[in-house]
Amino acid sequence: MQELGKQQKMVIGMVGLPARGKTYISRKICRYLNWMGFKSKVFNIGNYRRQICGTDCNSNFFDPGNKDASKARDECALLALNDMINYLRNEGDVSLYDGTNTTKQRRKLIMETLQQKFSEVQVFWVESICNDEDVILRNIQLTKLNNPDYVGKSSDEATQDFQQRIEQYAKVYEPIDMDENISFIKIIDIGNDIMIYNIQGFLQSKLVSYLMNLHIYPRPIYLSRHGESQYNVVHKVGGDSDLTQTGLMYAKQLGKYFIQELEGSRNIKMFTSTMQRALHTSNEVCEFLGVEYYSLKALDEINPGICDGLTYQQIADKFPQDYEERKMNKLTYRYPRGESYLDVISRVEQIIFEIERSRLPVIVIAHQAILRCLYAYFHEHEVPEIPKLNIPLHQVIKLVPAAYYCKETRIKIDPMTGHWEIQDEATIKKVKSFLDL
Amino acid sequence: MQGCNRSQKIAICTVGLPARGKTYISRKLNRYFNWLGYKSRVFINGNYRREICGTECNSQFFDPHNETAQKARSDCAKMALQDLIQFLKNGGDVGILDGTNITRERRLQIESDLKQSFNGIQTLWIESICNDSKVIQNNIRLTKINNPDYCNVNSDEATIDFLNRIKMYEQIYETITDDENLSYIKTINVGADIIVHQVYGFLLSKIVSFIMNLHTYPRPIYLSRHGESQYNVDDRVGGDSDLSELGEMYADKLADFFFKEFPTKETKNEIIFFTSTMRRAIHTSDVVASKLDIQPLQLKTLDEINVGICDGMTYTEIAQKFPSDFQERKINKLGYRYPRGESYLDLISRIEPVIFEIERSRQPVMIIAHQAILRCLYAYFHQNEIPEVPTLDIPLHCVIKLTPAAYFCDEKRVLINPQTGEISIKEEYVQEFVRSKSKQKSFIDL
């Protein structure tokens, strides 16, 4: 379906006071768009400001009366805008302009500059408004205090300065007005209220649906493959084989794991496929937990078409050309009468919406290719990496998506002994330099 | 995604002045829910009023100061709500109350009645606001003039009376405000502006997306199967066979037909053209594409139903090799899933994104696909019941042109002889209102 949106380039402009989740939203949108096959990138104006003006800027720098600072900030905004346009001209499909853009004048400047330099571009604005002091304070603590602007300052000092910075912006804040004649969505108090105006086209429509399902509840997502199946043992692909004894034992151990992990809670959502090995694994888990699962065909393993029931060796012998082709381009290669990874990504989109939407913990018991796609989405891997991601049998992957990163924990469960081995991935690794955001 | 969150009941109530598209929105939502597998029904206040108070009601009946009329209308509204509540109690999933509901008092009463009747019911209010007088005039013309209320009145008189009726309502109109504490969606000027307040949950977020994409542009949808394929000739199911000679001839004649339908370059470039990833569809589409100089989008979601282990067999062979499956499918063609394959229900779920895209489009849509897929698409737009889907007649070498409009869907079938190119046309206009004036019952059945 993504081809429908490819006809036009798009710029998404963020609007809102600091600590309103603009960067969080831009990153989520960027993730979703890249996932769908639209090359997207976020241009964070704050980063430009840090690079050019340095990071020693206290709240006075943001005083609208401070003429020199205002001029510098305007220049940074235009630099970011230019880079954004170049990106679209070269390889990008969508640019996200992540900045406060809180005045009508600034927004007008951006619209006019875009019209001049790049008239075929569609522009869409996302305004985040939040009046809940607790949420704002939590945002500041979670995301601002580790910010390079406050290196070497105590957390109280930093919070105070940041709140003053917000007040500077609030002095001149003009929320988007309908007479500005722009397409926008306003998200108020994390989706309590939403206003949508003048949405145009396939992509904007999909984005609005996506945004309506976002929230900031840090709920965990558990991904596990079915227990070992008959076909796994003989290295055959496809089929609808059942669990082996080992696989069945894993299913039981998995149930025990969840009982402990969820502390007996039944408030979870569980999804599985329609294939025997997944259903039987899920049945065991549900016996332990006392919950029901949703069995969805959309979670069925990738369809290997004519290669169904063959081993990789047999495929290499019988269909040497296809075997080579798949090795070279595992992402787009479509098994004859079957599917490609791209087809699976498309198929799995509805599940992603379901998981995004859910404020309860989610458990997905499915298959290797499917979980590669789901894992890649939440853990923010590039799409081309998907076919090689490591999703072994008898392992639970626990993902806890947070503001700017996704915490991952892998729990290896020995089907015989029930022994757990926990591997905590360094979450710091994903945050890297703040400037990379 | 059928099966998610079935346990919660949902009540949807419309709000708005007359001729703002409330019934249109109710019917579309009702169609969409039933399609997704939810038991849904619309309860129209106006119909109750017509049954009980009769249809000889001019605008004076709607005067808010007319006390007897007010009481009668209020009683009718209560009856509609009671029927909705009963429906939900007796296995219904979604009840849609289609009425003006323009006062706070009325809304709060309804909300309170609903919340008292059910533990944990989700309610959603949809207010349709329109300030564009052209749109309103058009609505009146299209849907009200043929309404039983005006069967003895000429169209000019009817319009004037109806505009007066609207003025009566305007006197007491109170738009929904946040302090009423309702979950609501306001759609303004046919979706140009949408406001969403406290709407949560799977179905509700689907509704917002759906409403965002609704429009009343009467654009045509052309459905055609690929030309006759080798497997068609051998009576086999599944496979990825190519066109037979006859099928290729059909592709040519189909291209000629579309060439005439879209005479100018502008109209050609507007077409939204989808096909599947199977040879027989691609080859048919390629011939059409090359004649019209447009490009089809190949969607795997439009591939024919997957017949699993029965792939490549004839129905006789299936009956012999898998007799119990064969029987099962005969009894329950809708739910029966081919082992390692799909069921019609799976198909319906699979094609939902395509349906969404078609709903959204304001330009002509052309789809060249397969029998089972087209049965589903046809059923959705032509408003057939889901159980009918597996037996709908979608023959080879026939273009079905559907033009969905406010309350009905026009259908035109163009049978094209692949050898001679001869065309024979069957047209069906289903205008439920324009029946004989005595047959008012058909209107109530809306």
mmCIF file of N, CA and C in Angstrom, chain B residues 20-72:
data_model
loop_
_atom_site.group_PDB
_atom_site.id
_atom_site.type_symbol
_atom_site.label_atom_id
_atom_site.label_comp_id
_atom_site.label_asym_id
_atom_site.label_seq_id
_atom_site.Cartn_x
_atom_site.Cartn_y
_atom_site.Cartn_z
ATOM 1 N N ARG B 20 -27.623 16.991 7.977
ATOM 2 C CA ARG B 20 -26.179 17.072 8.234
ATOM 3 C C ARG B 20 -25.491 15.734 8.037
ATOM 4 N N GLY B 21 -26.202 14.777 7.436
ATOM 5 C CA GLY B 21 -25.540 13.509 7.146
ATOM 6 C C GLY B 21 -25.500 12.515 8.291
ATOM 7 N N LYS B 22 -26.371 12.701 9.305
ATOM 8 C CA LYS B 22 -26.326 11.777 10.452
ATOM 9 C C LYS B 22 -26.700 10.364 10.027
ATOM 10 N N THR B 23 -27.762 10.249 9.220
ATOM 11 C CA THR B 23 -28.200 8.917 8.808
ATOM 12 C C THR B 23 -27.159 8.282 7.891
ATOM 13 N N TYR B 24 -26.545 9.106 7.073
ATOM 14 C CA TYR B 24 -25.490 8.599 6.190
ATOM 15 C C TYR B 24 -24.363 8.007 7.018
ATOM 16 N N ILE B 25 -23.886 8.771 8.001
ATOM 17 C CA ILE B 25 -22.802 8.295 8.854
ATOM 18 C C ILE B 25 -23.225 7.043 9.619
ATOM 19 N N SER B 26 -24.450 7.048 10.145
ATOM 20 C CA SER B 26 -24.921 5.874 10.891
ATOM 21 C C SER B 26 -24.915 4.643 10.012
ATOM 22 N N ARG B 27 -25.423 4.777 8.808
ATOM 23 C CA ARG B 27 -25.504 3.618 7.923
ATOM 24 C C ARG B 27 -24.114 3.114 7.530
ATOM 25 N N LYS B 28 -23.214 4.061 7.253
ATOM 26 C CA LYS B 28 -21.865 3.641 6.863
ATOM 27 C C LYS B 28 -21.178 2.908 8.013
ATOM 28 N N LEU B 29 -21.304 3.462 9.211
ATOM 29 C CA LEU B 29 -20.696 2.803 10.369
ATOM 30 C C LEU B 29 -21.313 1.431 10.591
ATOM 31 N N ASN B 30 -22.620 1.376 10.454
ATOM 32 C CA ASN B 30 -23.325 0.121 10.649
ATOM 33 C C ASN B 30 -22.811 -0.928 9.678
ATOM 34 N N ARG B 31 -22.638 -0.532 8.428
ATOM 35 C CA ARG B 31 -22.118 -1.424 7.387
ATOM 36 C C ARG B 31 -20.712 -1.907 7.774
ATOM 37 N N TYR B 32 -19.889 -0.963 8.216
ATOM 38 C CA TYR B 32 -18.497 -1.263 8.548
ATOM 39 C C TYR B 32 -18.419 -2.251 9.708
ATOM 40 N N PHE B 33 -19.216 -2.026 10.759
ATOM 41 C CA PHE B 33 -19.184 -2.939 11.907
ATOM 42 C C PHE B 33 -19.673 -4.320 11.546
ATOM 43 N N ASN B 34 -20.782 -4.384 10.823
ATOM 44 C CA ASN B 34 -21.287 -5.687 10.448
ATOM 45 C C ASN B 34 -20.250 -6.412 9.622
ATOM 46 N N TRP B 35 -19.553 -5.650 8.800
ATOM 47 C CA TRP B 35 -18.512 -6.230 7.976
ATOM 48 C C TRP B 35 -17.383 -6.800 8.827
ATOM 49 N N LEU B 36 -17.036 -6.075 9.894
ATOM 50 C CA LEU B 36 -15.953 -6.535 10.758
ATOM 51 C C LEU B 36 -16.379 -7.707 11.632
ATOM 52 N N GLY B 37 -17.654 -8.087 11.558
ATOM 53 C CA GLY B 37 -18.103 -9.247 12.325
ATOM 54 C C GLY B 37 -18.851 -8.903 13.595
ATOM 55 N N TYR B 38 -19.137 -7.620 13.803
ATOM 56 C CA TYR B 38 -19.894 -7.229 14.995
ATOM 57 C C TYR B 38 -21.381 -7.186 14.643
ATOM 58 N N LYS B 39 -22.243 -7.579 15.629
ATOM 59 C CA LYS B 39 -23.680 -7.462 15.364
ATOM 60 C C LYS B 39 -24.060 -6.011 15.615
ATOM 61 N N SER B 40 -24.419 -5.326 14.543
ATOM 62 C CA SER B 40 -24.690 -3.902 14.686
ATOM 63 C C SER B 40 -26.029 -3.534 14.068
ATOM 64 N N ARG B 41 -26.699 -2.537 14.638
ATOM 65 C CA ARG B 41 -27.977 -2.093 14.076
ATOM 66 C C ARG B 41 -28.220 -0.616 14.310
ATOM 67 N N VAL B 42 -28.936 0.007 13.378
ATOM 68 C CA VAL B 42 -29.261 1.425 13.502
ATOM 69 C C VAL B 42 -30.699 1.606 13.955
ATOM 70 N N PHE B 43 -30.929 2.520 14.877
ATOM 71 C CA PHE B 43 -32.288 2.834 15.346
ATOM 72 C C PHE B 43 -32.542 4.297 15.038
ATOM 73 N N ILE B 44 -33.452 4.533 14.091
ATOM 74 C CA ILE B 44 -33.645 5.885 13.573
ATOM 75 C C ILE B 44 -34.857 6.538 14.236
ATOM 76 N N ASN B 45 -34.595 7.605 15.002
ATOM 77 C CA ASN B 45 -35.690 8.341 15.665
ATOM 78 C C ASN B 45 -36.786 8.727 14.692
ATOM 79 N N GLY B 46 -36.360 9.232 13.543
ATOM 80 C CA GLY B 46 -37.312 9.709 12.541
ATOM 81 C C GLY B 46 -38.304 8.632 12.126
ATOM 82 N N ASN B 47 -37.818 7.407 12.013
ATOM 83 C CA ASN B 47 -38.709 6.325 11.603
ATOM 84 C C ASN B 47 -39.769 6.042 12.647
ATOM 85 N N TYR B 48 -39.339 6.073 13.919
ATOM 86 C CA TYR B 48 -40.302 5.847 14.992
ATOM 87 C C TYR B 48 -41.365 6.938 14.966
ATOM 88 N N ARG B 49 -40.920 8.167 14.734
ATOM 89 C CA ARG B 49 -41.860 9.284 14.701
ATOM 90 C C ARG B 49 -42.847 9.101 13.549
ATOM 91 N N ARG B 50 -42.326 8.662 12.407
ATOM 92 C CA ARG B 50 -43.205 8.477 11.255
ATOM 93 C C ARG B 50 -44.230 7.372 11.505
ATOM 94 N N GLU B 51 -43.799 6.293 12.106
ATOM 95 C CA GLU B 51 -44.732 5.191 12.361
ATOM 96 C C GLU B 51 -45.824 5.614 13.312
ATOM 97 N N ILE B 52 -45.426 6.336 14.373
ATOM 98 C CA ILE B 52 -46.389 6.613 15.440
ATOM 99 C C ILE B 52 -47.200 7.876 15.175
ATOM 100 N N CYS B 53 -46.524 8.924 14.725
ATOM 101 C CA CYS B 53 -47.253 10.175 14.525
ATOM 102 C C CYS B 53 -47.724 10.355 13.098
ATOM 103 N N GLY B 54 -47.353 9.445 12.248
ATOM 104 C CA GLY B 54 -47.746 9.588 10.854
ATOM 105 C C GLY B 54 -46.767 10.467 10.099
ATOM 106 N N THR B 55 -46.983 10.563 8.803
ATOM 107 C CA THR B 55 -46.011 11.305 8.012
ATOM 108 C C THR B 55 -46.523 12.657 7.550
ATOM 109 N N GLU B 56 -47.723 13.022 7.948
ATOM 110 C CA GLU B 56 -48.235 14.311 7.501
ATOM 111 C C GLU B 56 -47.788 15.389 8.484
ATOM 112 N N CYS B 57 -46.478 15.471 8.696
ATOM 113 C CA CYS B 57 -45.996 16.423 9.696
ATOM 114 C C CYS B 57 -45.287 17.561 9.011
ATOM 115 N N ASN B 58 -45.880 18.723 9.035
ATOM 116 C CA ASN B 58 -45.141 19.841 8.457
ATOM 117 C C ASN B 58 -44.255 20.456 9.539
ATOM 118 N N SER B 59 -43.589 21.566 9.189
ATOM 119 C CA SER B 59 -42.565 22.074 10.103
ATOM 120 C C SER B 59 -43.133 22.501 11.453
ATOM 121 N N GLN B 60 -44.433 22.804 11.517
ATOM 122 C CA GLN B 60 -45.025 23.227 12.807
ATOM 123 C C GLN B 60 -44.910 22.130 13.844
ATOM 124 N N PHE B 61 -44.931 20.890 13.380
ATOM 125 C CA PHE B 61 -44.831 19.760 14.308
ATOM 126 C C PHE B 61 -43.526 19.829 15.081
ATOM 127 N N PHE B 62 -42.505 20.446 14.446
ATOM 128 C CA PHE B 62 -41.176 20.458 15.054
ATOM 129 C C PHE B 62 -40.908 21.717 15.853
ATOM 130 N N ASP B 63 -41.929 22.571 15.998
ATOM 131 C CA ASP B 63 -41.780 23.785 16.784
ATOM 132 C C ASP B 63 -41.546 23.392 18.251
ATOM 133 N N PRO B 64 -40.453 23.863 18.833
ATOM 134 C CA PRO B 64 -40.179 23.472 20.227
ATOM 135 C C PRO B 64 -41.244 23.926 21.212
ATOM 136 N N HIS B 65 -42.089 24.905 20.788
ATOM 137 C CA HIS B 65 -43.128 25.352 21.720
ATOM 138 C C HIS B 65 -44.409 24.544 21.594
ATOM 139 N N ASN B 66 -44.468 23.690 20.594
ATOM 140 C CA ASN B 66 -45.659 22.871 20.375
ATOM 141 C C ASN B 66 -45.644 21.711 21.352
ATOM 142 N N GLU B 67 -46.334 21.907 22.503
ATOM 143 C CA GLU B 67 -46.139 20.949 23.596
ATOM 144 C C GLU B 67 -46.594 19.536 23.313
ATOM 145 N N THR B 68 -47.745 19.377 22.695
ATOM 146 C CA THR B 68 -48.209 18.007 22.439
ATOM 147 C C THR B 68 -47.253 17.313 21.481
ATOM 148 N N ALA B 69 -46.836 18.050 20.446
ATOM 149 C CA ALA B 69 -45.918 17.440 19.497
ATOM 150 C C ALA B 69 -44.607 17.072 20.193
ATOM 151 N N GLN B 70 -44.116 17.966 21.044
ATOM 152 C CA GLN B 70 -42.883 17.703 21.766
ATOM 153 C C GLN B 70 -42.972 16.421 22.556
ATOM 154 N N LYS B 71 -44.095 16.249 23.256
ATOM 155 C CA LYS B 71 -44.235 15.047 24.081
ATOM 156 C C LYS B 71 -44.223 13.815 23.191
ATOM 157 N N ALA B 72 -44.962 13.899 22.067
ATOM 158 C CA ALA B 72 -45.026 12.755 21.163
ATOM 159 C C ALA B 72 -43.634 12.413 20.656
#
